[in-house]
XYZ file of C-alpha atoms in Angstrom:
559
model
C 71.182 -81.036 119.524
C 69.163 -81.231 116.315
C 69.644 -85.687 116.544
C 68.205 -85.280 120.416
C 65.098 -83.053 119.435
C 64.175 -85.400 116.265
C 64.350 -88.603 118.534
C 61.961 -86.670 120.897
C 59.734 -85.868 118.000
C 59.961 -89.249 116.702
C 59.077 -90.866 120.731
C 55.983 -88.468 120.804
C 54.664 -89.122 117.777
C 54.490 -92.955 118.244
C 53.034 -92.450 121.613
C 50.468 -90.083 120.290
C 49.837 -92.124 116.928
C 49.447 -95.426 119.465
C 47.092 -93.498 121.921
C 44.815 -92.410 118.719
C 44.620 -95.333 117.440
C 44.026 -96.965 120.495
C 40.743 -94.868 120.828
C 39.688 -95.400 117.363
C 40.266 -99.322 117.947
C 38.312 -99.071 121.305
C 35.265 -97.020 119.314
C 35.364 -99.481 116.392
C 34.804 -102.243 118.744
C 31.684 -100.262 120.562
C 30.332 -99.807 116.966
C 31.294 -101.730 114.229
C 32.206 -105.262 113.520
C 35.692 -107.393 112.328
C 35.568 -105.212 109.097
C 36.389 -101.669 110.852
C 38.737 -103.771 112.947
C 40.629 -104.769 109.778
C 40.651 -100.833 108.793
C 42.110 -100.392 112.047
C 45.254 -102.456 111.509
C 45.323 -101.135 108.451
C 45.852 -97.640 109.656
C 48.118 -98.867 112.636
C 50.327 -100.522 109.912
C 50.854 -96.939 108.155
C 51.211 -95.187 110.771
C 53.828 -97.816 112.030
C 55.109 -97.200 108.142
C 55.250 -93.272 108.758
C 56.717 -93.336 112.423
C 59.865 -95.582 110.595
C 59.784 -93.150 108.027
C 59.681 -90.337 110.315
C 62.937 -91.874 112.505
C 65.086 -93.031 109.517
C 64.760 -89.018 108.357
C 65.546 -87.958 111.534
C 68.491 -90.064 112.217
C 69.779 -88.924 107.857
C 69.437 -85.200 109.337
C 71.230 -86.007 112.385
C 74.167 -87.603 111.100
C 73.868 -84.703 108.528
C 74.182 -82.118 111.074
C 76.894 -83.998 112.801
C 79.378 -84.057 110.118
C 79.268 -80.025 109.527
C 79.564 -79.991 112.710
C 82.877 -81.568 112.605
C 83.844 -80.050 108.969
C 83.614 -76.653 110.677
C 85.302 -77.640 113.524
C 87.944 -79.140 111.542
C 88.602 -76.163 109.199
C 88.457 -73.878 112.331
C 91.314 -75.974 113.632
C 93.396 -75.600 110.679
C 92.452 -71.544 110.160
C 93.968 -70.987 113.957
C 96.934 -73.155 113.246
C 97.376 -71.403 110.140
C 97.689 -67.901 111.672
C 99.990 -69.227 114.758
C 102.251 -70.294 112.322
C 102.024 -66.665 109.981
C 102.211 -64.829 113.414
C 105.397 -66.921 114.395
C 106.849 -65.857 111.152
C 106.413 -62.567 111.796
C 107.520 -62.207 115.055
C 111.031 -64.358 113.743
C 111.639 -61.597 110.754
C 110.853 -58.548 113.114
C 113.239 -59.964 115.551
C 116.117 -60.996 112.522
C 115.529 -57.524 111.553
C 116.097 -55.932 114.986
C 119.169 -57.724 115.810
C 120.280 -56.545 112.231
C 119.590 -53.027 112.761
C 121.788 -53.308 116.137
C 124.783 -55.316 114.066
C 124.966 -52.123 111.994
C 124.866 -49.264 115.066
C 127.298 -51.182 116.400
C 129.564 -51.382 113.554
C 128.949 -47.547 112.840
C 129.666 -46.805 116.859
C 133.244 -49.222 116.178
C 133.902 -47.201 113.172
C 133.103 -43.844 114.754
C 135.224 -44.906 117.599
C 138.529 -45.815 115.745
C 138.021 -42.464 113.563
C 138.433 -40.642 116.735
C 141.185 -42.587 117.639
C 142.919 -41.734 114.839
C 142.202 -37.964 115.748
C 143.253 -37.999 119.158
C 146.262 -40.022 117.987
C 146.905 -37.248 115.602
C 146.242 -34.283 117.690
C 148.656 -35.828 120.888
C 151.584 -35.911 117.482
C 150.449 -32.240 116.947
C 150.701 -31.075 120.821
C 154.331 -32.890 120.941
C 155.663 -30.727 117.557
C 153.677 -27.522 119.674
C 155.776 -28.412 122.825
C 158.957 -29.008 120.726
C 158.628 -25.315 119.303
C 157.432 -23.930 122.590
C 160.881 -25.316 124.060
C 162.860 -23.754 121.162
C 160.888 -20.269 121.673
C 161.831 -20.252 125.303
C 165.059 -20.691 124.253
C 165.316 -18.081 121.946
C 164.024 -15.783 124.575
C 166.432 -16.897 127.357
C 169.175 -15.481 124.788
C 167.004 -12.549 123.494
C 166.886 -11.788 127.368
C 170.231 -11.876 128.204
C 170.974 -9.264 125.315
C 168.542 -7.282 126.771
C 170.159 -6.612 129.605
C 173.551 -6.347 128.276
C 171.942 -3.258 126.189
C 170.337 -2.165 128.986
C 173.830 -1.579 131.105
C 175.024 0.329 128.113
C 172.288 2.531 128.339
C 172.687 3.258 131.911
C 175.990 3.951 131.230
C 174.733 6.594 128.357
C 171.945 8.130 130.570
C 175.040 8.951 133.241
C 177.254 10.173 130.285
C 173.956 12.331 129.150
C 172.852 13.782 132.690
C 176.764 14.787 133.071
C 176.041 17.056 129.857
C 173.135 18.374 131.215
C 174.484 19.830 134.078
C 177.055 21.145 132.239
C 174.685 22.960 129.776
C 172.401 24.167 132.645
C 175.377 25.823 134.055
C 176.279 27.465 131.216
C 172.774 28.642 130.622
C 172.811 29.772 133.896
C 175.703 31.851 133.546
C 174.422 33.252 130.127
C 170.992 34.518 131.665
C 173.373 36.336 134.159
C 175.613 37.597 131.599
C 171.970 38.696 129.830
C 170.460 40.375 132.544
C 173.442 42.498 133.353
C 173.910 43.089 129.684
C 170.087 44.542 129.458
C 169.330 45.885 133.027
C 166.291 43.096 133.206
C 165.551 40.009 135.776
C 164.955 37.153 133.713
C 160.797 37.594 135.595
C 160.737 41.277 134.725
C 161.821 40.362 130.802
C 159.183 37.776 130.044
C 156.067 40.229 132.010
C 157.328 42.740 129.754
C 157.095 40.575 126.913
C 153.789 38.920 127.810
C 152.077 42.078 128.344
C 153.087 43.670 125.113
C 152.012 40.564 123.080
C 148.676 40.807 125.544
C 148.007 44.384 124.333
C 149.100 43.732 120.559
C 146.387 40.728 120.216
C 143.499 42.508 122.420
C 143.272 45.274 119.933
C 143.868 42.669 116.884
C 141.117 41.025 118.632
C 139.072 44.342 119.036
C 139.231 45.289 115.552
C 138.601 41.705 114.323
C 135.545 41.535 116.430
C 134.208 44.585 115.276
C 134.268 44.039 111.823
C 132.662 40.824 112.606
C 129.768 42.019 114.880
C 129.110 44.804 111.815
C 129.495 42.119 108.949
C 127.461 39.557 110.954
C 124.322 42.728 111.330
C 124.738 43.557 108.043
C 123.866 40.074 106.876
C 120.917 39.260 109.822
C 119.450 42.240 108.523
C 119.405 41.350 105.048
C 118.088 38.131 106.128
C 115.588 38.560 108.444
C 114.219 41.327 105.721
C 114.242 38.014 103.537
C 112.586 35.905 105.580
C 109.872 38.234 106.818
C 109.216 39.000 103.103
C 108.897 35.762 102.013
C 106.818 35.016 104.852
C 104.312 37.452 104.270
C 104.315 36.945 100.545
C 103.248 33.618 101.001
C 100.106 34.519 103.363
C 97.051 35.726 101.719
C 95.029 37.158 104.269
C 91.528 38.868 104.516
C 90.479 42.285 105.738
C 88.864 42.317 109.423
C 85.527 42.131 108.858
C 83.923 41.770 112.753
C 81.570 44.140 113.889
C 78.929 44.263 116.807
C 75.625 43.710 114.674
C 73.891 41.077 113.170
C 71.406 41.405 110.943
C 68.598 38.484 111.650
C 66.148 38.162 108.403
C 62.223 37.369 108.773
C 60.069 36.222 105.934
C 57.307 37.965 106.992
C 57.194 41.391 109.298
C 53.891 40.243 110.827
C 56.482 38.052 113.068
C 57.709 41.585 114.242
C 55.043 41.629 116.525
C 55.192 38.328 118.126
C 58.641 38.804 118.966
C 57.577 42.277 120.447
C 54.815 40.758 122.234
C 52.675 42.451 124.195
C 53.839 45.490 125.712
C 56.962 44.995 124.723
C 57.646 41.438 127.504
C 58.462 39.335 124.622
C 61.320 41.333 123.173
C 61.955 42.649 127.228
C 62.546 38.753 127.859
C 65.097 37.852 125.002
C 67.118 41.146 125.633
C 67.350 39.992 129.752
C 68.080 36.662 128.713
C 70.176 37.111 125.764
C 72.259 40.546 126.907
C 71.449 41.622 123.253
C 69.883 44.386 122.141
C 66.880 43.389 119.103
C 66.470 46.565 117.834
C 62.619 46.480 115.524
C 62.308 49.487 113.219
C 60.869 49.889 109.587
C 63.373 48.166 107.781
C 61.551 45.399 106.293
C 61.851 41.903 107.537
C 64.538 42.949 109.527
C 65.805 42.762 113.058
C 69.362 43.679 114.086
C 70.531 42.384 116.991
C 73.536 44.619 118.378
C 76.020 43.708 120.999
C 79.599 43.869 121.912
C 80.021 40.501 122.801
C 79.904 37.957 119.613
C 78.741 34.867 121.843
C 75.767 36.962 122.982
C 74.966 38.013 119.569
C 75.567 34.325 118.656
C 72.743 33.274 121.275
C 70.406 35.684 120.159
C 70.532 34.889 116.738
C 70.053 31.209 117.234
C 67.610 31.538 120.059
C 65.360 34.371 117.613
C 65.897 31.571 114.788
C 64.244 29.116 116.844
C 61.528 30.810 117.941
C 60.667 31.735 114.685
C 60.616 28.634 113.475
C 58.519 27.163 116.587
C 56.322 30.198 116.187
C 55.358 29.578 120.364
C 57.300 32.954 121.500
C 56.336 33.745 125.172
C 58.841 34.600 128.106
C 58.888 31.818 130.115
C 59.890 30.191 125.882
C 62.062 32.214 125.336
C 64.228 31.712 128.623
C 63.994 27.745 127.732
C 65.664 28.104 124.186
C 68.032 30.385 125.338
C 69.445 28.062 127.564
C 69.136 25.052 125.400
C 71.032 27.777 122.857
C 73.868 28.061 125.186
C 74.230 24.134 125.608
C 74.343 23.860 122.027
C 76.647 26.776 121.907
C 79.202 24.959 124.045
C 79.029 21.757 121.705
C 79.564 23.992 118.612
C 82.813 25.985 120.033
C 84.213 22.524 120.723
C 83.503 21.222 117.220
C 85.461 24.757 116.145
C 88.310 23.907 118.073
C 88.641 20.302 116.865
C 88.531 21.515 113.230
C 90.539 24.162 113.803
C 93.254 21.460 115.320
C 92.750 19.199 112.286
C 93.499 21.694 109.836
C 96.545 22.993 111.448
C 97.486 19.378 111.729
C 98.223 19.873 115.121
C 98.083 16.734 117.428
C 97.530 16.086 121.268
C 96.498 18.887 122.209
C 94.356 18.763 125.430
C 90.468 18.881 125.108
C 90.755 22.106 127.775
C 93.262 23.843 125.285
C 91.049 22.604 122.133
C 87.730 24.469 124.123
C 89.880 27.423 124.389
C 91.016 27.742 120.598
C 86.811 27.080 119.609
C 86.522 30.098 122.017
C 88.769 32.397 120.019
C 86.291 32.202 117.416
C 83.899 34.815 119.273
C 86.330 36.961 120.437
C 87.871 39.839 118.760
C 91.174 42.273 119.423
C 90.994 45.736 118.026
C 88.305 44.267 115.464
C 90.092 41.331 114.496
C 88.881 38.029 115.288
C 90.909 36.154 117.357
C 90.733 32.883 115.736
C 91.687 33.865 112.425
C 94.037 36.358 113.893
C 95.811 32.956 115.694
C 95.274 30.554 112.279
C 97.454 33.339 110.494
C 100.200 33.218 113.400
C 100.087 29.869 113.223
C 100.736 29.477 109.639
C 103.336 32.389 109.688
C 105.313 30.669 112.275
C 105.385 27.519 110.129
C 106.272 29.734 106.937
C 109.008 31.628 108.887
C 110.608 28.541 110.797
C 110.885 26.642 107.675
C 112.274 29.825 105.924
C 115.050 30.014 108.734
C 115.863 26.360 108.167
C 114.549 24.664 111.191
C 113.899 21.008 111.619
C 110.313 19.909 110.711
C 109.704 19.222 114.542
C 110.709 22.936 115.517
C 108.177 24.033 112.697
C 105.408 21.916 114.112
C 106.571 23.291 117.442
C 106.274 26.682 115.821
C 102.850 26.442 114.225
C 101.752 24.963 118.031
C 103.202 28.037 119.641
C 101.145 30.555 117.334
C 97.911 29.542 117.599
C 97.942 28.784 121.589
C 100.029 32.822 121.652
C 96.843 34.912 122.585
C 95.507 31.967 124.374
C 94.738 33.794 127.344
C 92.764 36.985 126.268
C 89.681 34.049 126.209
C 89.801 33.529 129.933
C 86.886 32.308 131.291
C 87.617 33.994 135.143
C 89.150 37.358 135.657
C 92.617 38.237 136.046
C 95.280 40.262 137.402
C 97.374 39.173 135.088
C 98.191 40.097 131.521
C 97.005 38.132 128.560
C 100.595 36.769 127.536
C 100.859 35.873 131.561
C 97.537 34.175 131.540
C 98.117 32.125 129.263
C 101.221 30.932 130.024
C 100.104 30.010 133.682
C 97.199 27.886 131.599
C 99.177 26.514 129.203
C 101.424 25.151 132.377
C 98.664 23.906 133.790
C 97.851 21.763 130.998
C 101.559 20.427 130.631
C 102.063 21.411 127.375
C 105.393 22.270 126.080
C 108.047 24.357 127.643
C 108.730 25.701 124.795
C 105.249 26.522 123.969
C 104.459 28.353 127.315
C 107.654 30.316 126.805
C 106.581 31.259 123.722
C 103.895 32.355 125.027
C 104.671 34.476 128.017
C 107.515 36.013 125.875
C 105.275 37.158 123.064
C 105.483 41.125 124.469
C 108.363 40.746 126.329
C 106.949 40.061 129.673
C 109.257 37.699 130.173
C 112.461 36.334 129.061
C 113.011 33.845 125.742
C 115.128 30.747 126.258
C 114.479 29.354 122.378
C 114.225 30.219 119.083
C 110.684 29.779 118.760
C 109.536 32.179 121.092
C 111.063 35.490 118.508
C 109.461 33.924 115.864
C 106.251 33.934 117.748
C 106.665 37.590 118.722
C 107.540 38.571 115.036
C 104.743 36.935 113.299
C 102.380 38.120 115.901
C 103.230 41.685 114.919
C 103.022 41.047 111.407
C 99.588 39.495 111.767
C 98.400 42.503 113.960
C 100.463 45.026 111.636
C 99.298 44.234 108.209
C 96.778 46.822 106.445
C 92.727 46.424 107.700
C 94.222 44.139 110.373
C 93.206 45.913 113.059
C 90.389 48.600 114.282
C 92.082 50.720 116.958
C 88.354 53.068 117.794
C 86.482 49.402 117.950
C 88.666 47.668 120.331
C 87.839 51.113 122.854
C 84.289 50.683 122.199
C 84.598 47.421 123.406
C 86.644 47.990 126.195
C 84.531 50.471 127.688
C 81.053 48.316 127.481
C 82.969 45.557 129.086
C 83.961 47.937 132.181
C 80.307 49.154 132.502
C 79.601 45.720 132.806
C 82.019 45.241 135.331
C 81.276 48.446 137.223
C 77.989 47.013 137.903
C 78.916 42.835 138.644
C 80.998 44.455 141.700
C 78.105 45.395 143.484
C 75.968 42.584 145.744
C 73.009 41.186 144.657
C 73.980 41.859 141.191
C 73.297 38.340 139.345
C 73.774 39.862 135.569
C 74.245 42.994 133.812
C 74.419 43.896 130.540
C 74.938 46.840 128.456
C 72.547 48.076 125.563
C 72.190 50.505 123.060
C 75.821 51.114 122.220
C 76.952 51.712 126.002
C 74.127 54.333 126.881
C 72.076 52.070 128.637
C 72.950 49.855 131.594
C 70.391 46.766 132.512
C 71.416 45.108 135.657
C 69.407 42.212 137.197
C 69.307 41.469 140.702
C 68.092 37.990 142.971
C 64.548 39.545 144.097
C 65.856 37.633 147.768
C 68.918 39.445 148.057
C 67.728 43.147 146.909
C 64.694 44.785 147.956
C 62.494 47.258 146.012
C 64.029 50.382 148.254
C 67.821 48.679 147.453
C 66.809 48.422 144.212
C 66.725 52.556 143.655
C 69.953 52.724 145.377
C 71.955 50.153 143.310
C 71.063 52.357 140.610
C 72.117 55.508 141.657
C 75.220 54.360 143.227
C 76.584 52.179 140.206
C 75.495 55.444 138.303
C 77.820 57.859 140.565
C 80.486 54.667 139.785
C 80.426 54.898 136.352
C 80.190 59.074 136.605
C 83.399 59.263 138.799
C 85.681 56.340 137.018
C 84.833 56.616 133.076
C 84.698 58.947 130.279
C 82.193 59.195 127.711
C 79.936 60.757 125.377
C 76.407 62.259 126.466
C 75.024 59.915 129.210
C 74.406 56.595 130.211
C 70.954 55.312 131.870
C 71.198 52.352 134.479
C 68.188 50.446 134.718
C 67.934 48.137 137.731
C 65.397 45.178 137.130
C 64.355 43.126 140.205
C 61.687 40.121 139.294
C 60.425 37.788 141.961
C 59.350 34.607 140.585
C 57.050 31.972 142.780
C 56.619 28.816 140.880
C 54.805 25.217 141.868
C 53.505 22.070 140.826
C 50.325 20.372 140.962
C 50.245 16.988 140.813
């Protein structure tokens, strides 16, 4: 390609050189004379000088070109023939070494094959030696048979010989017994009743005796025991006097506050008492209040509900019935977070969330002046003590601590009852699927019903002892308490009634009605009827004043 385009170049550049020159010659001859002409030729003859020049290049650079041309093409020639032949080679070794690798599984496959030749070969020698022995077994048998029953005849013969004798010696005993019988007066029947009964008689009173000494060894030793193990249970309980009582004594850090909470004429301290159902009792004492009431959750309420309103300073009826109920919310929370501790220290596990609420519950409830929770803690821990003392299995001792502190489990029933405490809370427990052994335990715990384990007596037994230990117990504050709760009760009967509570140590009654339900006129009647109530169906000291409040309330909204 290169030759073609320098010929080209060489073509046009003649043409163009004669055309120039051609109009230089034509303009020298319009102008000048036969000396420009000669410059003319001269210029023709170089540039005929430079268009040789110009071709003889051309044609060095062509023939130039053309020879790589054909070096490359030769040395491509030889490169391709140079990997046929190293790609031939290749392919010949990989296929050598193929038909190589076959020779050898096939030689390994011959050799495999005659070694299993050689087995078979050996094992159809070793089943013809088996079959020779088998034959001479059999034949050994065939005679061992046929002495067999040879020795079997004889036998037959000496079973006839021997069944002969029998008879013979069953006659004779025969005629013994009857020689016997006549001899002693006695049927053979009559002999052996006689016999029987005597021996019947002789080991009943052996028996008797033996049994008796027994049952009073085996008492001796329970009792010695169980004095053990009660002792040793209680000697490893430390446990503190009762220390509940129905006051609380709320501190101020200023008596001025004394007559906010009062508020004027008396509405301020009127509105915690009705919403509380504790008494505040204000008197000289200095920064002092004491709230009184039976009922520890009240008293609870009150004392966080006055604490509050301190704090907030804003203390105003419609106030105070706000934090009371946000109180009792809060209230709620904190009995369940008693519970759950209460559980986790006992190390006491699945126990249902109702159940747990119940236990937090114990915690503001006494019996006979000792609170409950404690009072169920110290079962609980006694029942552990006492079932490990008695050598029970470290499942019946968790059982055991379970059992005591779910016991009195029903004396914090939310809803009345018919039933008894122990009764109570065995129906609840059921109902919660815990344990049977558990709700036996606790039905059984005063012998309301009967005990099918050996937990529920240990329940019953450390109960007692954690009633029945010195300062345990407050028989004249468990009355007291008792009594305010059926003046409360004396008045809830009644319609209309939507809260009552009692004040001042049981001599006042203060009932609250629904303002819809009771009229003014109603009103003076409730109160001398639940009066005549409590006249005809208690006793007590001096009197008791029933207060009926009725409050009608209209509220709205503008908006």
């Amino acid at each position: 390609m290169d030759y073609i385009y320098a010929i080209a170049a060489l073509i046009v550049g003649v043409i163009g050189t004669y055309f120039v020159v051609g109009g230089k010659q034509k303009q020298a001859n319009a102008i000048q004379d036969e000396s420009h002409k000669r410059e003319a030729e001269k210029i023709l003859a170089e540039a005929k000088l430079q268009a040789e020049k110009t071709i003889s290049e051309a044609k060095l650079k062509a023939e130039k070109t053309f020879s790589e041309f054909k070096d490359k093409q030769e040395a491509f020639k030889k490169q391709k023939i140079k990997e046929s032949r190293e790609k031939f080679q290749r392919f010949k070794e990989e296929f050598k070494q193929e038909k190589e690798d076959e020779l050898v599984e096939l030689k390994a496959k011959r050799e495999a094959l005659r070694e299993e030749a050689a087995a078979m070969k050996e094992e159809r020698a070793g089943f013809n030696s088996e079959r020779a022995e088998i034959a001479k077994e059999q034949k050994a048998l065939v005679q061992e048979e046929q002495k067999l029953n040879e020795r079997t005849k004889i036998l037959d013969q000496e079973i006839a010989l021997a069944k002969e004798k029998q008879q013979e010696l069953d006659s004779q005993h025969d005629r013994f017994t009857k020689e016997l019988e006549q001899i002693a007066g006695l049927s053979q029947a009559e002999a052996k009743s006689r016999l029987l009964e005597e021996v019947k008689n002789k080991t009943a009173n052996e028996a008797l005796n033996l049994k008796r000494e027994l049952l009073e060894e085996a008492k001796e030793d329970a009792a010695k025991d169980a004095r053990k193990v009660v002792i040793n249970t209680i000697q490893r309980m430390c446990a503190e006097m009762t220390i509940e009582n129905t006051v609380s004594v709320f501190a101020l850090d200023d008596d001025k506050v004394k007559g906010q909470i009062i508020g004027r004429e008396g509405r301020n301290i009127r509105a915690i008492e009705a919403a509380t159902g504790a008494e505040l009792v204000v008197d000289d004492t200095p920064e002092t209040i004491v709230i009184s009431s039976f009922d520890p959750i009240r008293r609870e309420i009150a004392r966080l509900s006055l604490k509050r309103l301190v704090t907030d300073g804003r203390i105003h009826p419609a106030r105070v019935e706000e934090v009371v109920n946000k109180t009792k919310k809060e209230l709620k929370q904190q009995i369940m977070e008693i519970g759950k501790k209460t559980v986790v220290e006992l190390d006491i596990h699945g126990l249902p969330n109702e159940l747990i609420r119940y236990v937090g519950r114990m915690r503001f409830r006494s019996s006979y002046g000792q609170n409950l929770l404690k009072h169920s803690v110290e079962t609980a821990h006694l029942c552990a003590t006492m079932a490990a003392e008695m050598g029970l299995n470290k499942k019946q001792v968790k059982m055991a601590k379970r059992a005591g502190l779910l016991h009195d489990i029903g004396k914090v029933a939310e809803e009345d009852s018919e039933l008894s405490h122990a009764l109570y809370g065995m129906a609840l427990a059921e109902k919660l699927k815990e344990h049977p052994i558990v709700i036996n335990a606790i039905g059984a715990h005063h012998d309301e019903i009967e005990m099918n384990n050996i937990i529920s007596p240990i329940v019953q037994a450390c109960d007692a002892i954690s009633g029945a230990r010195p300062g345990a117990r407050r028989e004249v504050l468990d009355g007291y308490i008792n009594r305010i709760k059926e003046l409360e009760e004396i008045a809830k009967k009644n319609p209309g009634v939507e809260s009552a509570f009692a004040m001042q140590a049981g001599r006042e009654l203060r009932i609250i009605v629904e303002a819809d339900k009771v009229s003014d006129q109603h009103a003076d009647e409730l109160s001398f009827k639940i009066s005549q109530e409590i006249q005809e169906s208690m006793q007590y000291p001096g009197q008791i004043k029933v207060m009926v409040i009725r409050e009608k309330r209209a509220v709205s909204f503008a908006r």
